[in-house]
Coordinates of C-alpha atoms and ligand atoms in Angstrom, one line a residue:
M1 CA 0.0 0.0 0.0
L2 CA 1.3 3.4 -0.9
L3 CA 0.4 5.4 2.2
L4 CA -1.0 8.9 2.1
S5 CA 1.6 10.4 4.4
S6 CA 3.8 7.9 6.2
P7 CA 6.6 8.6 8.7
N8 CA 10.1 9.0 7.3
M9 CA 12.6 7.8 9.9
G10 CA 15.9 7.8 8.0
G11 CA 17.9 9.9 10.4
N12 CA 19.1 9.6 14.0
E13 CA 15.8 8.4 15.4
L14 CA 17.0 4.9 16.4
K15 CA 20.2 6.3 17.8
Y16 CA 18.5 8.8 20.0
V17 CA 15.7 6.5 21.1
T18 CA 18.3 3.8 22.0
E19 CA 20.1 6.4 24.1
C20 CA 16.8 7.0 26.1
I21 CA 16.4 3.2 26.6
T22 CA 20.0 2.5 27.6
T23 CA 20.1 5.4 30.0
G24 CA 16.6 4.8 31.4
W25 CA 15.4 8.3 30.6
V26 CA 12.2 7.3 28.9
S27 CA 9.6 9.3 30.7
S28 CA 8.6 12.9 30.7
V29 CA 11.8 14.2 32.3
G30 CA 14.8 14.0 30.1
A31 CA 17.3 15.9 28.0
F32 CA 15.5 15.3 24.6
V33 CA 12.3 17.0 25.8
N34 CA 14.2 20.2 26.5
K35 CA 16.3 19.8 23.3
F36 CA 13.1 19.3 21.2
E37 CA 11.6 22.5 22.7
E38 CA 14.8 24.4 22.1
V39 CA 15.1 23.4 18.4
T40 CA 11.4 24.1 17.8
A41 CA 11.7 27.6 19.3
E42 CA 14.7 28.2 17.2
F43 CA 13.1 27.0 14.0
T44 CA 9.8 28.9 14.5
G45 CA 11.4 32.0 15.9
A46 CA 9.2 31.7 19.0
S47 CA 10.7 32.7 22.3
Y48 CA 9.4 29.6 24.1
A49 CA 8.2 26.1 23.2
V50 CA 6.5 23.6 25.5
A51 CA 6.2 20.0 24.5
T52 CA 2.9 18.2 25.0
S53 CA 1.6 14.7 24.5
S54 CA -0.4 15.6 21.4
G55 CA -1.6 18.5 19.3
T56 CA -5.0 18.1 20.9
T57 CA -3.7 18.4 24.4
A58 CA -1.6 21.4 23.3
L59 CA -4.8 23.1 22.1
H60 CA -6.7 22.2 25.3
T61 CA -4.0 23.5 27.5
A62 CA -3.8 26.7 25.6
L63 CA -7.6 27.3 25.9
V64 CA -7.5 26.6 29.6
M65 CA -4.7 29.1 30.0
L66 CA -6.8 31.7 28.1
G67 CA -9.5 31.2 30.7
V68 CA -12.1 29.7 28.2
N69 CA -15.1 28.2 30.1
H70 CA -18.7 27.1 29.7
N71 CA -20.0 30.7 29.4
D72 CA -17.9 31.3 26.3
L73 CA -17.9 30.9 22.5
V74 CA -14.7 30.4 20.5
I75 CA -14.4 31.2 16.8
V76 CA -12.9 28.5 14.5
P77 CA -13.2 27.5 10.8
N78 CA -15.8 25.0 9.8
I79 CA -13.3 23.0 7.8
T80 CA -10.7 21.5 10.1
F81 CA -9.7 18.2 11.8
I82 CA -12.1 17.6 14.7
A83 CA -9.5 18.2 17.4
S84 CA -9.7 22.0 16.9
V85 CA -13.3 21.9 17.9
N86 CA -13.1 19.1 20.5
S87 CA -10.6 21.0 22.4
I88 CA -13.1 23.9 22.6
K89 CA -15.8 21.5 23.9
Y90 CA -13.4 20.1 26.6
T91 CA -13.4 23.5 28.3
G92 CA -17.3 23.6 28.3
A93 CA -17.3 26.4 25.7
S94 CA -19.0 26.1 22.2
P95 CA -17.6 26.9 18.8
V96 CA -18.7 29.6 16.4
L97 CA -18.0 27.8 13.1
I98 CA -17.1 30.2 10.3
D99 CA -17.3 29.0 6.7
V100 CA -14.1 28.8 4.6
N101 CA -12.9 30.6 1.5
K102 CA -13.4 28.8 -1.8
D103 CA -9.9 29.7 -3.0
D104 CA -7.5 29.0 -0.1
W105 CA -9.8 26.8 2.0
Q106 CA -9.0 28.8 5.2
M107 CA -11.5 30.7 7.4
D108 CA -13.2 33.3 5.2
L109 CA -12.1 36.6 6.6
D110 CA -15.0 38.6 4.9
L111 CA -17.5 36.3 6.7
L112 CA -15.6 36.6 9.9
E113 CA -15.6 40.4 9.7
E114 CA -19.3 40.4 8.9
F115 CA -20.1 38.1 11.8
L116 CA -18.1 40.3 14.2
K117 CA -19.8 43.5 12.9
K118 CA -23.4 42.2 12.8
E119 CA -23.5 39.6 15.6
T120 CA -21.1 40.9 18.3
E121 CA -20.5 43.9 20.5
V122 CA -17.5 45.0 22.5
R123 CA -18.1 46.1 26.1
N124 CA -15.2 46.8 28.6
E125 CA -12.7 45.5 26.0
T126 CA -14.5 42.2 25.8
C127 CA -16.3 40.8 22.8
Y128 CA -19.9 39.4 23.4
H129 CA -22.2 37.5 21.1
I130 CA -25.3 39.7 21.1
K131 CA -28.0 37.0 20.8
S132 CA -26.7 34.6 23.4
G133 CA -24.9 37.1 25.6
K134 CA -21.9 34.9 25.7
R135 CA -18.3 36.1 25.8
I136 CA -16.1 35.4 22.8
P137 CA -12.6 35.6 24.2
V138 CA -10.6 33.6 21.6
I139 CA -10.3 33.0 17.9
I140 CA -8.6 29.9 16.5
P141 CA -7.4 30.3 13.0
V142 CA -6.4 26.8 11.6
H143 CA -3.7 26.7 9.0
V144 CA -5.6 24.1 7.0
L145 CA -3.3 21.7 5.1
G146 CA -0.3 23.9 5.9
N147 CA -1.7 26.9 4.0
M148 CA -2.4 30.2 5.8
C149 CA -5.0 33.0 5.6
D150 CA -4.2 36.7 5.5
M151 CA -2.8 36.8 9.0
E152 CA -2.3 40.5 8.9
R153 CA -6.0 41.1 8.4
L154 CA -6.9 38.4 10.9
M155 CA -4.7 40.0 13.6
E156 CA -6.2 43.4 12.9
L157 CA -9.7 42.1 13.3
A158 CA -8.7 40.2 16.5
T159 CA -7.2 43.4 18.0
Q160 CA -10.3 45.5 17.0
Y161 CA -12.6 42.9 18.7
H162 CA -10.4 42.0 21.6
L163 CA -10.0 38.4 20.7
A164 CA -7.0 36.4 21.8
V165 CA -5.5 34.5 18.9
L166 CA -4.6 30.9 19.4
E167 CA -3.2 29.4 16.1
D168 CA -3.9 25.8 15.4
S169 CA -0.7 25.4 13.3
T170 CA -0.7 21.7 13.9
E171 CA -0.4 21.1 10.1
A172 CA 1.8 24.1 9.4
L173 CA 5.3 23.3 10.7
G174 CA 7.5 25.0 8.1
S175 CA 4.8 27.4 6.8
F176 CA 5.4 31.2 6.8
F177 CA 3.4 34.3 6.2
N178 CA 5.5 37.3 5.2
G179 CA 8.6 35.4 6.5
K180 CA 7.0 34.9 9.9
H181 CA 6.4 31.3 11.0
A182 CA 2.9 29.9 11.5
G183 CA 2.0 29.8 15.2
T184 CA 3.9 32.9 16.1
F185 CA 1.3 35.6 15.2
G186 CA -1.0 35.1 18.1
L187 CA -0.6 34.7 21.9
M188 CA 0.1 31.0 21.3
G189 CA 0.4 28.5 18.5
T190 CA 0.2 24.7 18.6
F191 CA 1.8 21.8 16.6
S192 CA 1.1 18.1 16.2
Y193 CA 3.6 15.3 15.6
N194 CA 1.1 12.4 15.0
G195 CA 2.0 9.8 12.4
N196 CA 1.0 11.7 9.3
K197 CA 2.5 15.1 10.1
I198 CA 5.5 16.6 8.3
I199 CA 7.6 15.4 11.2
T200 CA 6.4 12.8 13.7
T201 CA 7.1 11.5 17.2
G202 CA 4.5 8.8 16.9
G203 CA 2.3 11.1 18.9
G204 CA 3.1 14.5 20.4
G205 CA 2.5 18.2 20.3
M206 CA 3.9 21.6 21.1
I207 CA 2.8 25.0 22.3
V208 CA 4.9 28.0 21.1
T209 CA 4.6 31.5 22.5
N210 CA 6.6 34.7 23.0
D211 CA 5.1 35.1 26.5
E212 CA 7.3 33.8 29.3
A213 CA 4.4 33.6 31.8
L214 CA 2.3 31.5 29.4
A215 CA 5.2 29.2 28.7
K216 CA 5.8 28.6 32.4
R217 CA 2.1 28.0 33.1
A218 CA 1.9 25.6 30.1
K219 CA 4.7 23.5 31.6
H220 CA 3.1 23.6 35.0
L221 CA -0.4 22.7 33.8
T222 CA 0.9 19.8 31.6
T223 CA 2.8 18.3 34.5
Q224 CA -0.2 18.0 36.9
A225 CA 0.4 21.5 38.3
K226 CA 2.8 20.1 40.9
A227 CA 4.0 23.2 42.8
D228 CA 6.6 21.7 45.1
P229 CA 9.6 19.7 44.0
F230 CA 9.4 17.3 47.0
E231 CA 5.8 17.2 48.4
Y232 CA 2.8 16.3 46.3
F233 CA 1.4 19.8 46.5
H234 CA -0.6 20.8 43.4
D235 CA -1.9 24.3 43.3
E236 CA -4.6 23.9 40.6
T237 CA -6.2 21.2 38.5
G238 CA -3.5 20.1 36.1
Y239 CA -3.1 17.5 33.4
N240 CA -0.8 14.7 32.5
Y241 CA -0.1 16.2 29.1
R242 CA 3.7 16.4 28.9
L243 CA 5.6 14.7 26.0
V244 CA 7.8 11.7 27.0
N245 CA 11.6 11.7 26.4
V246 CA 11.5 8.7 23.9
A247 CA 9.0 10.6 21.7
A248 CA 11.0 13.8 22.0
A249 CA 14.2 11.9 21.0
M250 CA 12.4 11.0 17.7
G251 CA 11.4 14.7 17.4
V252 CA 14.9 15.9 17.7
A253 CA 16.0 13.5 15.0
Q254 CA 13.1 14.5 12.8
M255 CA 13.8 18.2 13.2
E256 CA 17.3 17.6 11.9
Q257 CA 15.6 16.4 8.7
L258 CA 12.9 19.0 8.5
P259 CA 14.6 21.2 5.8
D260 CA 14.9 18.1 3.6
F261 CA 11.3 17.1 4.2
L262 CA 10.1 20.7 3.3
K263 CA 12.2 20.5 0.1
R264 CA 10.7 17.2 -0.8
K265 CA 7.1 18.4 -0.1
K266 CA 7.7 21.3 -2.5
E267 CA 9.0 18.9 -5.2
I268 CA 5.9 16.7 -4.7
I269 CA 3.4 19.6 -5.1
A270 CA 5.4 20.9 -8.1
F271 CA 5.2 17.5 -9.7
Y272 CA 1.4 17.1 -9.1
K273 CA 0.7 20.6 -10.3
K274 CA 2.7 20.1 -13.5
E275 CA 1.0 16.8 -14.2
L276 CA -2.6 17.6 -13.0
E277 CA -3.4 21.3 -13.4
G278 CA -5.5 21.6 -16.5
V279 CA -6.6 18.0 -16.5
G280 CA -10.4 18.0 -16.5
D281 CA -11.6 20.3 -13.8
I282 CA -8.8 19.6 -11.3
S283 CA -7.8 22.6 -9.2
F284 CA -5.5 23.1 -6.2
Q285 CA -5.7 25.1 -3.0
K286 CA -4.8 28.7 -3.9
V287 CA -2.0 30.3 -1.9
D288 CA -1.6 34.1 -1.1
A289 CA 1.6 35.5 -2.5
R290 CA 2.7 36.3 1.1
V291 CA 2.4 32.7 2.2
N292 CA 5.2 30.1 1.9
P293 CA 3.3 26.9 2.8
N294 CA 4.9 23.6 3.8
W295 CA 2.6 21.8 1.3
W296 CA 2.1 19.2 4.0
M297 CA -0.8 17.4 2.3
P298 CA -1.3 18.0 -1.5
T299 CA -5.1 17.9 -2.1
I300 CA -7.0 18.4 -5.3
A301 CA -10.6 19.5 -6.0
T302 CA -12.7 17.9 -8.7
E303 CA -16.2 16.8 -9.5
K304 CA -14.7 13.3 -10.0
Q305 CA -13.7 13.1 -6.4
R306 CA -15.5 9.8 -5.6
I307 CA -14.4 8.2 -8.9
I308 CA -10.7 9.1 -8.2
L309 CA -10.9 8.0 -4.6
E310 CA -12.2 4.6 -5.7
A311 CA -9.6 4.3 -8.5
L312 CA -6.6 5.2 -6.2
N313 CA -7.6 3.2 -3.1
S314 CA -8.6 0.1 -5.1
N315 CA -5.1 0.2 -6.6
K316 CA -3.4 0.4 -3.2
M317 CA -2.7 4.2 -3.4
Q318 CA -4.1 5.6 -0.2
S319 CA -6.2 8.7 -0.8
R320 CA -8.8 10.4 1.5
P321 CA -11.6 13.0 1.2
L322 CA -11.4 16.2 3.1
W323 CA -12.8 16.2 6.7
I324 CA -16.6 16.3 6.9
P325 CA -17.5 19.9 7.8
M326 CA -17.8 20.4 11.5
N327 CA -21.4 21.7 11.3
R328 CA -22.4 18.3 9.8
L329 CA -21.2 16.3 12.8
P330 CA -23.8 15.3 15.4
M331 CA -22.0 17.0 18.3
F332 CA -21.8 20.4 16.6
K333 CA -25.0 20.5 14.6
D334 CA -26.7 22.9 17.0
D335 CA -23.7 25.2 17.3
I336 CA -23.5 28.5 15.3
Y337 CA -22.4 28.0 11.7
Y338 CA -21.9 31.4 9.9
Q339 CA -22.1 31.1 6.2
H340 CA -23.7 32.3 3.0
S341 CA -23.3 29.5 0.5
D342 CA -21.8 26.6 2.5
I343 CA -18.4 26.5 0.8
S344 CA -17.4 23.9 3.4
W345 CA -19.8 21.4 1.9
F346 CA -18.8 22.4 -1.7
L347 CA -15.2 21.6 -0.9
Y348 CA -16.0 18.4 1.1
E349 CA -17.8 17.0 -2.0
R350 CA -14.8 17.8 -4.3
C351 CA -11.5 17.6 -2.4
L352 CA -9.2 14.6 -2.0
S353 CA -5.7 14.3 -0.6
I354 CA -3.2 12.2 -2.6
P355 CA -0.1 10.3 -1.6
C356 CA 2.6 12.7 -0.5
S357 CA 5.0 11.0 2.0
T358 CA 8.4 12.7 2.0
N359 CA 9.9 9.3 1.1
I360 CA 7.6 8.7 -1.9
T361 CA 9.6 7.9 -5.1
D362 CA 9.2 9.8 -8.4
D363 CA 7.9 6.6 -10.0
D364 CA 5.1 6.4 -7.4
L365 CA 4.3 10.0 -7.9
R366 CA 4.0 9.3 -11.6
A367 CA 1.8 6.2 -11.0
V368 CA -0.6 8.3 -8.8
S369 CA -0.9 11.1 -11.3
D370 CA -1.3 8.6 -14.3
K371 CA -4.1 6.9 -12.3
I372 CA -5.8 10.2 -11.7
K373 CA -5.5 11.3 -15.4
G374 CA -6.9 8.0 -16.4
C375 CA -10.2 8.9 -14.6
F376 CA -10.6 11.8 -17.1
S377 CA -9.9 9.8 -20.3
K378 CA -12.9 7.6 -20.1
Ligands
PLP1 C1 -5.9 20.9 12.4 C2 -5.6 19.9 13.5 N1 -5.8 20.2 14.7 C3 -5.5 19.4 15.7 C4 -4.9 18.2 15.5 C5 -4.6 17.3 16.6 O1 -3.3 16.8 16.8 P1 -3.1 15.4 17.5 O2 -3.5 14.3 16.5 O3 -1.6 15.4 17.7 O4 -3.8 15.4 18.7 C6 -4.6 17.8 14.2 C7 -3.9 16.5 13.8 O5 -4.3 15.5 13.9 C8 -5.0 18.7 13.1 O6 -4.8 18.3 11.9

């Protein structure tokens, strides 16, 4: 089976993991955890990085730190992986789902602005949803598939409406807007290292921030909020959300290869674009000139989506539709969905992600694109 996005473990992973096992430093205290945080901060340009057990726990921790609770609403795009919205629900808050843009598939900023203008009011430097009376303290832009929206405009809107920005950059390690790394625009950004991400630790995540107090609190909260080095004194309800050293060891080895992985992702998208653009109605996600995306997951849009999905998967070339829009899931069907023409559904019915592992061969890329082209020659 040619996997959609499989781990590429060709570097020092085994060496560093072996070091953890032979020294016994396998748990959440260990030099690789600190090292992984250091190299992530350096690569992203963030002042601080705090390693977590997953991207989901990174998001949950960040929302807890922003004081989000059951009286609140949190703004998020309607097209994302479920963890962005689940993490909001974990706090007791509810999402405001904003439809996405037809071109770049990110949160539609015109719709966002219209929602804020028409449906909210600012009192005492706090944004409230007029109809429900609920507070809207946070907005989560998700850098969907490693692409980014106009972060300048989003930050301006967030400032105007007093929204804290938490970037779900889980898919965007190596993506930049105007030369600034994803996850470093808002108060905090999060990353994921699950098996299909551009680098993986098997499972893992990270919070990045420029705020020292937030970084310290993140470390505290993710280690059960233990406030005394000797006694089991915990000063608040914390979580067991810290990354373990064995996983961080893989992360350090993966970060060493990230520049090569990014280069390969760019070659992969260039190949697919050259081969597939102009074939039938195939189109790709549009990218703002100011964005340099990591091209984590090449995805095409076409009316023949289901035919191509069948053709690829039945030929052992793993391919997947886009996530079902959040408003269509039973848990979120009663939450606010702000839209004009349900672009989320339009994209869901057309988009499919195609094999793009960083260790995919050129022959396999050709086999995939030939199979897709074949669906248009009948
Ligand atoms: C947009 C988005 N948010 C959150 C997550 C959650 O990350 P994790 O699987 O590491 O919990 C993922 C990845 O799966 C994701 O793609």
